[in-house]
Amino acid sequence: MAQDLAPLNSDEEPDRIDWSQLEATFGAIPTPAEGTKIGGVSKTLTNEYWRSLGEGYKNVADEFGLGFAYQAAPSEGDQLGQLSIAENMILQGYNALLFSPQTDNNLQPALESATAKGIPVLNVNDAVIPSVANYVGNVQRDNGVRVAQWFIENHPEGGKVAVIEGQPGVYAAAQRTDGFTATIEAVDGFDVVASVPANWSREKAYNTASTILQQHPDLIGFYANNDGMALGVVEAVKAAGKAEQVAVFGTDGISDAYNSIRNGDLTGTVDSFPVLTGEVAMEVVLRLLGGQDLPRVVATPQALITAENVADYAIEDVDQLRETLLAQ
């Protein structure tokens, strides 16, 4: 079936549903068969975002009494290591798999193997396997768009900005960068003077931002494709003595980003609520196992977080967070 699907562009796929409409459209989550085992394959557990996603998976797995394992490569650049984990899970007889690939292609062989064995695979944020049948995640391009709109509203005079990109070959990194760049360059007065990959590395982001600040001392802001890199950029901005001049935004909504916003260092982040995303993804897997014919994409929420609204979204209780987001 996957071979008959058009290559997936998760941001633009018309066959989609918002996470908030699942229960109203498809009813209650089907009760899984006794002994159901779900496997999660993540990018790395060194990044808080992926640990939080796994927490969301486990919340639902525990609620339904599922067998559950969550594994990841040692680093976000170990593509073969991640593929090996996925292939081993297929051999271990899991009933369904949750894949968060390191690139758009590195887990393609595992997807093909699982599909041949009749094992459902759900692609969860943020790289996108083009031939995957089902995907859960936020609108990646919108992350960059939201940050660009902040600059447009808060710097009507324009200015020079820069992007610290994630890993080349990752759908989310390309979409976040394009959303920011295309939106801000459509407005007179703004100029994206640099857009450089730092491969999700805080250290590389620090070094890259330091160089950009030397080359463009009048820069007014950075957009980093994830929060780890953004926090590295914050360090570079402070070291250059430009904290009052240069705004810094990240993406993901990890706790360190929230703390940095509260401390007045990081200007903002686009939170994609990873624990909630993990819960939604596990719920979607159970619906697939229960035979429900779901849209190809289930879109999860996101919000631009700054000092003005950080208290509104700093909600640790996931049920309360659900209620807050559903009320918007």
Short mmCIF file of C-alpha atoms in Angstrom, two decimals:
data_model
loop_
_atom_site.label_atom_id
_atom_site.label_comp_id
_atom_site.label_asym_id
_atom_site.label_seq_id
_atom_site.Cartn_x
_atom_site.Cartn_y
_atom_site.Cartn_z
CA MET A 1 0.00 0.00 0.00
CA ALA A 2 2.81 2.41 0.86
CA GLN A 3 4.13 2.11 -2.68
CA ASP A 4 0.85 3.54 -3.96
CA LEU A 5 1.04 6.62 -1.72
CA ALA A 6 2.33 9.92 -3.03
CA PRO A 7 5.54 11.07 -1.28
CA LEU A 8 4.44 12.62 1.99
CA ASN A 9 4.75 16.35 2.63
CA SER A 10 3.32 16.39 6.14
CA ASP A 11 2.83 20.17 6.21
CA GLU A 12 0.72 20.22 3.05
CA GLU A 13 -0.90 16.77 2.98
CA PRO A 14 -4.65 17.37 2.41
CA ASP A 15 -5.61 14.05 4.03
CA ARG A 16 -5.26 15.32 7.58
CA ILE A 17 -7.10 15.85 10.85
CA ASP A 18 -6.35 17.96 13.88
CA TRP A 19 -5.54 16.02 17.04
CA SER A 20 -8.47 17.69 18.79
CA GLN A 21 -10.98 16.14 16.36
CA LEU A 22 -9.96 12.49 16.68
CA GLU A 23 -12.41 11.44 19.38
CA ALA A 24 -15.35 13.37 17.90
CA THR A 25 -14.69 11.87 14.47
CA PHE A 26 -13.66 8.30 15.31
CA GLY A 27 -15.01 7.73 18.79
CA ALA A 28 -13.21 6.20 21.75
CA ILE A 29 -9.79 4.60 21.42
CA PRO A 30 -10.25 0.87 20.67
CA THR A 31 -9.20 -1.41 23.52
CA PRO A 32 -5.97 -3.15 22.44
CA ALA A 33 -5.70 -6.92 22.48
CA GLU A 34 -4.09 -8.44 25.55
CA GLY A 35 -0.32 -8.71 25.15
CA THR A 36 -0.02 -5.85 22.64
CA LYS A 37 3.54 -4.55 22.44
CA ILE A 38 4.50 -1.14 20.97
CA GLY A 39 8.05 -0.08 20.15
CA GLY A 40 9.30 3.49 19.93
CA VAL A 41 12.44 4.41 17.98
CA SER A 42 13.67 7.93 18.67
CA LYS A 43 16.49 10.15 17.46
CA THR A 44 18.41 10.36 20.74
CA LEU A 45 17.69 10.59 24.44
CA THR A 46 20.36 13.26 24.98
CA ASN A 47 17.80 15.86 23.80
CA GLU A 48 15.01 16.61 26.29
CA TYR A 49 12.44 16.89 23.50
CA TRP A 50 12.78 13.20 22.62
CA ARG A 51 12.76 12.13 26.27
CA SER A 52 9.53 14.08 26.72
CA LEU A 53 8.01 12.48 23.64
CA GLY A 54 8.79 9.09 25.13
CA GLU A 55 7.15 10.15 28.38
CA GLY A 56 3.97 10.82 26.43
CA TYR A 57 4.16 7.39 24.80
CA LYS A 58 4.58 5.74 28.18
CA ASN A 59 1.65 7.61 29.73
CA VAL A 60 -0.75 6.01 27.27
CA ALA A 61 1.03 2.64 27.28
CA ASP A 62 0.65 2.47 31.06
CA GLU A 63 -3.00 3.55 30.87
CA PHE A 64 -3.83 0.65 28.53
CA GLY A 65 -1.45 -1.90 30.06
CA LEU A 66 0.67 -2.18 26.91
CA GLY A 67 4.08 -3.72 26.58
CA PHE A 68 6.30 -0.80 25.62
CA ALA A 69 9.96 -0.14 24.85
CA TYR A 70 11.56 3.15 23.85
CA GLN A 71 15.05 3.19 22.37
CA ALA A 72 17.25 5.70 20.59
CA ALA A 73 20.66 6.12 19.02
CA PRO A 74 23.48 7.57 21.16
CA SER A 75 23.49 10.78 19.11
CA GLU A 76 21.35 12.56 16.54
CA GLY A 77 23.93 11.80 13.84
CA ASP A 78 24.06 8.01 14.29
CA GLN A 79 21.77 7.08 11.42
CA LEU A 80 22.97 3.48 11.10
CA GLY A 81 22.68 2.96 14.84
CA GLN A 82 19.08 4.12 14.76
CA LEU A 83 18.32 1.87 11.81
CA SER A 84 19.79 -1.11 13.69
CA ILE A 85 17.50 -0.39 16.67
CA ALA A 86 14.46 -0.26 14.39
CA GLU A 87 15.38 -3.50 12.61
CA ASN A 88 15.89 -5.29 15.93
CA MET A 89 12.46 -4.18 17.13
CA ILE A 90 10.90 -5.64 14.00
CA LEU A 91 12.56 -8.96 14.77
CA GLN A 92 11.33 -8.84 18.39
CA GLY A 93 7.69 -9.04 17.39
CA TYR A 94 6.26 -5.64 18.29
CA ASN A 95 2.69 -5.13 17.10
CA ALA A 96 3.29 -1.53 15.97
CA LEU A 97 6.20 0.88 15.80
CA LEU A 98 6.65 4.61 16.34
CA PHE A 99 9.51 6.03 14.27
CA SER A 100 11.13 9.45 14.72
CA PRO A 101 13.82 9.19 12.02
CA GLN A 102 17.10 11.07 12.10
CA THR A 103 16.72 11.91 8.41
CA ASP A 104 13.96 11.46 5.88
CA ASN A 105 15.59 8.32 4.50
CA ASN A 106 17.60 6.47 7.14
CA LEU A 107 14.68 4.36 8.44
CA GLN A 108 13.24 3.64 5.00
CA PRO A 109 14.62 0.05 4.99
CA ALA A 110 13.01 -0.62 8.37
CA LEU A 111 9.70 0.81 7.19
CA GLU A 112 9.75 -1.50 4.18
CA SER A 113 10.58 -4.51 6.34
CA ALA A 114 7.85 -3.71 8.87
CA THR A 115 5.27 -3.12 6.15
CA ALA A 116 6.13 -6.45 4.54
CA LYS A 117 5.42 -8.13 7.89
CA GLY A 118 2.14 -6.28 8.36
CA ILE A 119 3.44 -4.16 11.26
CA PRO A 120 1.95 -0.64 11.30
CA VAL A 121 4.52 2.15 11.44
CA LEU A 122 3.65 5.66 12.62
CA ASN A 123 6.11 8.42 11.74
CA VAL A 124 6.24 10.89 14.65
CA ASN A 125 7.87 14.33 14.44
CA ASP A 126 10.02 15.49 12.79
CA ALA A 127 11.86 13.96 9.83
CA VAL A 128 9.37 12.54 7.33
CA ILE A 129 9.72 9.18 5.58
CA PRO A 130 8.18 9.95 2.16
CA SER A 131 6.43 6.58 1.77
CA VAL A 132 5.03 6.30 5.31
CA ALA A 133 1.28 5.71 5.58
CA ASN A 134 0.64 7.66 8.79
CA TYR A 135 2.29 10.67 10.44
CA VAL A 136 1.74 12.59 13.69
CA GLY A 137 3.34 15.98 14.27
CA ASN A 138 3.02 19.73 14.05
CA VAL A 139 3.18 21.93 10.96
CA GLN A 140 6.94 22.32 10.69
CA ARG A 141 6.91 25.33 8.40
CA ASP A 142 4.66 27.18 10.81
CA ASN A 143 7.39 27.10 13.46
CA GLY A 144 9.51 29.43 11.35
CA VAL A 145 6.54 31.49 10.20
CA ARG A 146 5.53 32.29 13.79
CA VAL A 147 9.02 33.51 14.67
CA ALA A 148 9.24 35.61 11.51
CA GLN A 149 5.92 37.23 12.36
CA TRP A 150 7.27 38.17 15.80
CA PHE A 151 10.19 40.00 14.19
CA ILE A 152 7.89 41.73 11.72
CA GLU A 153 5.60 42.93 14.52
CA ASN A 154 8.36 43.92 16.94
CA HIS A 155 10.86 45.39 14.46
CA PRO A 156 8.75 47.30 11.92
CA GLU A 157 11.91 49.05 10.75
CA GLY A 158 13.39 45.72 9.64
CA GLY A 159 16.94 44.56 10.14
CA LYS A 160 19.43 41.76 9.62
CA VAL A 161 18.59 38.28 10.91
CA ALA A 162 20.19 34.85 10.70
CA VAL A 163 19.08 31.22 10.83
CA ILE A 164 20.84 28.37 12.60
CA GLU A 165 19.59 25.30 10.75
CA GLY A 166 19.26 21.74 11.98
CA GLN A 167 20.59 18.72 10.14
CA PRO A 168 20.65 18.75 6.33
CA GLY A 169 18.33 16.14 4.86
CA VAL A 170 15.73 16.49 7.62
CA TYR A 171 12.29 17.64 6.51
CA ALA A 172 11.60 19.63 9.67
CA ALA A 173 14.83 21.62 9.44
CA ALA A 174 14.18 22.58 5.83
CA GLN A 175 10.55 23.51 6.49
CA ARG A 176 11.28 25.55 9.62
CA THR A 177 14.03 27.44 7.82
CA ASP A 178 11.94 28.08 4.73
CA GLY A 179 8.94 29.22 6.78
CA PHE A 180 11.05 31.79 8.58
CA THR A 181 13.06 32.95 5.58
CA ALA A 182 10.22 33.24 3.09
CA THR A 183 7.97 35.06 5.55
CA ILE A 184 10.48 37.60 6.76
CA GLU A 185 12.06 38.31 3.37
CA ALA A 186 8.61 39.10 1.95
CA VAL A 187 8.63 42.25 4.11
CA ASP A 188 10.68 45.27 3.10
CA GLY A 189 13.62 46.06 5.34
CA PHE A 190 14.51 42.55 6.47
CA ASP A 191 17.56 40.64 5.26
CA VAL A 192 18.50 37.05 6.13
CA VAL A 193 22.28 37.48 6.08
CA ALA A 194 23.19 33.90 7.00
CA SER A 195 21.52 30.48 7.17
CA VAL A 196 23.95 27.84 8.38
CA PRO A 197 23.46 24.23 9.57
CA ALA A 198 24.64 23.37 13.08
CA ASN A 199 23.30 19.79 13.03
CA TRP A 200 21.22 20.19 16.20
CA SER A 201 24.43 20.79 18.20
CA ARG A 202 24.53 23.46 20.91
CA GLU A 203 28.31 23.76 20.60
CA LYS A 204 28.20 24.13 16.81
CA ALA A 205 25.42 26.68 17.14
CA TYR A 206 27.53 28.70 19.59
CA ASN A 207 30.50 28.72 17.22
CA THR A 208 28.38 29.48 14.17
CA ALA A 209 26.54 32.32 15.90
CA SER A 210 29.81 33.80 17.15
CA THR A 211 31.12 33.96 13.60
CA ILE A 212 27.91 35.49 12.27
CA LEU A 213 27.96 38.16 14.99
CA GLN A 214 31.52 39.07 14.06
CA GLN A 215 30.54 39.37 10.39
CA HIS A 216 27.30 41.26 11.09
CA PRO A 217 27.67 43.33 14.28
CA ASP A 218 24.33 45.06 13.57
CA LEU A 219 22.34 41.80 13.56
CA ILE A 220 18.98 42.04 15.35
CA GLY A 221 18.06 38.38 15.71
CA PHE A 222 18.53 34.63 15.28
CA TYR A 223 16.08 31.83 14.62
CA ALA A 224 17.40 28.37 15.54
CA ASN A 225 15.67 25.20 14.36
CA ASN A 226 15.67 23.72 17.87
CA ASP A 227 16.05 24.89 21.46
CA GLY A 228 19.40 23.25 22.13
CA MET A 229 20.97 25.27 19.33
CA ALA A 230 19.08 28.38 20.42
CA LEU A 231 20.58 28.13 23.90
CA GLY A 232 24.03 27.91 22.32
CA VAL A 233 23.22 31.05 20.33
CA VAL A 234 22.16 32.81 23.54
CA GLU A 235 25.59 32.08 25.00
CA ALA A 236 27.28 33.50 21.90
CA VAL A 237 25.13 36.63 21.98
CA LYS A 238 25.91 37.22 25.66
CA ALA A 239 29.63 36.63 25.07
CA ALA A 240 29.55 39.26 22.32
CA GLY A 241 27.84 41.74 24.64
CA LYS A 242 24.79 42.00 22.40
CA ALA A 243 22.04 40.61 24.61
CA GLU A 244 20.06 43.86 24.48
CA GLN A 245 20.35 44.08 20.69
CA VAL A 246 19.86 40.52 19.45
CA ALA A 247 16.68 38.49 19.89
CA VAL A 248 17.02 34.68 19.88
CA PHE A 249 14.27 32.15 19.18
CA GLY A 250 14.30 28.37 19.23
CA THR A 251 11.85 25.56 18.56
CA ASP A 252 10.54 22.64 20.70
CA GLY A 253 9.60 24.07 24.08
CA ILE A 254 12.03 22.15 26.31
CA SER A 255 12.21 23.09 29.99
CA ASP A 256 15.63 24.78 29.63
CA ALA A 257 14.11 27.05 26.99
CA TYR A 258 11.27 27.99 29.32
CA ASN A 259 13.76 28.71 32.12
CA SER A 260 15.89 30.81 29.79
CA ILE A 261 12.85 32.84 28.73
CA ARG A 262 11.93 33.42 32.39
CA ASN A 263 15.53 34.56 33.07
CA GLY A 264 15.36 37.07 30.23
CA ASP A 265 17.95 35.35 28.04
CA LEU A 266 16.11 33.44 25.31
CA THR A 267 13.51 35.64 23.61
CA GLY A 268 11.19 32.78 22.77
CA THR A 269 10.51 29.31 21.45
CA VAL A 270 7.81 27.60 19.46
CA ASP A 271 6.54 24.89 21.78
CA SER A 272 5.27 21.75 20.07
CA PHE A 273 4.30 20.13 23.39
CA PRO A 274 6.25 16.87 23.12
CA VAL A 275 4.60 14.99 26.00
CA LEU A 276 1.17 15.68 24.54
CA THR A 277 2.44 14.81 21.05
CA GLY A 278 3.67 11.47 22.40
CA GLU A 279 0.29 10.75 23.95
CA VAL A 280 -1.52 11.63 20.72
CA ALA A 281 0.85 9.44 18.71
CA MET A 282 0.30 6.41 20.96
CA GLU A 283 -3.45 6.98 20.80
CA VAL A 284 -3.22 7.07 16.98
CA VAL A 285 -1.29 3.78 16.97
CA LEU A 286 -4.03 2.13 19.02
CA ARG A 287 -6.64 3.44 16.61
CA LEU A 288 -4.68 1.98 13.70
CA LEU A 289 -4.35 -1.36 15.46
CA GLY A 290 -8.09 -1.20 16.12
CA GLY A 291 -8.76 -1.02 12.40
CA GLN A 292 -9.70 2.64 12.15
CA ASP A 293 -9.05 4.25 8.75
CA LEU A 294 -7.43 7.50 9.86
CA PRO A 295 -6.28 10.43 7.72
CA ARG A 296 -2.65 10.18 6.73
CA VAL A 297 -1.60 13.12 8.93
CA VAL A 298 -2.70 13.95 12.46
CA ALA A 299 -1.64 17.52 13.25
CA THR A 300 -0.53 18.33 16.79
CA PRO A 301 -0.53 21.77 18.49
CA GLN A 302 2.16 24.43 18.74
CA ALA A 303 2.44 27.93 20.20
CA LEU A 304 4.93 30.79 20.21
CA ILE A 305 6.19 31.24 23.78
CA THR A 306 7.71 34.52 24.99
CA ALA A 307 8.02 36.29 28.33
CA GLU A 308 4.51 37.66 27.81
CA ASN A 309 2.79 34.26 27.84
CA VAL A 310 5.30 31.81 29.33
CA ALA A 311 3.22 31.41 32.50
CA ASP A 312 0.16 30.47 30.45
CA TYR A 313 1.84 27.45 28.86
CA ALA A 314 4.17 26.29 31.66
CA ILE A 315 1.77 23.47 32.53
CA GLU A 316 3.26 20.19 33.69
CA ASP A 317 -0.04 18.33 34.02
CA VAL A 318 -0.77 17.01 30.52
CA ASP A 319 -4.52 16.73 31.08
CA GLN A 320 -4.61 20.39 32.12
CA LEU A 321 -2.49 21.28 29.08
CA ARG A 322 -4.96 19.45 26.84
CA GLU A 323 -7.81 21.47 28.32
CA THR A 324 -5.91 24.74 27.86
CA LEU A 325 -5.12 24.02 24.21
CA LEU A 326 -8.61 22.76 23.42
CA ALA A 327 -10.10 25.94 24.88
CA GLN A 328 -8.18 28.16 22.46
#
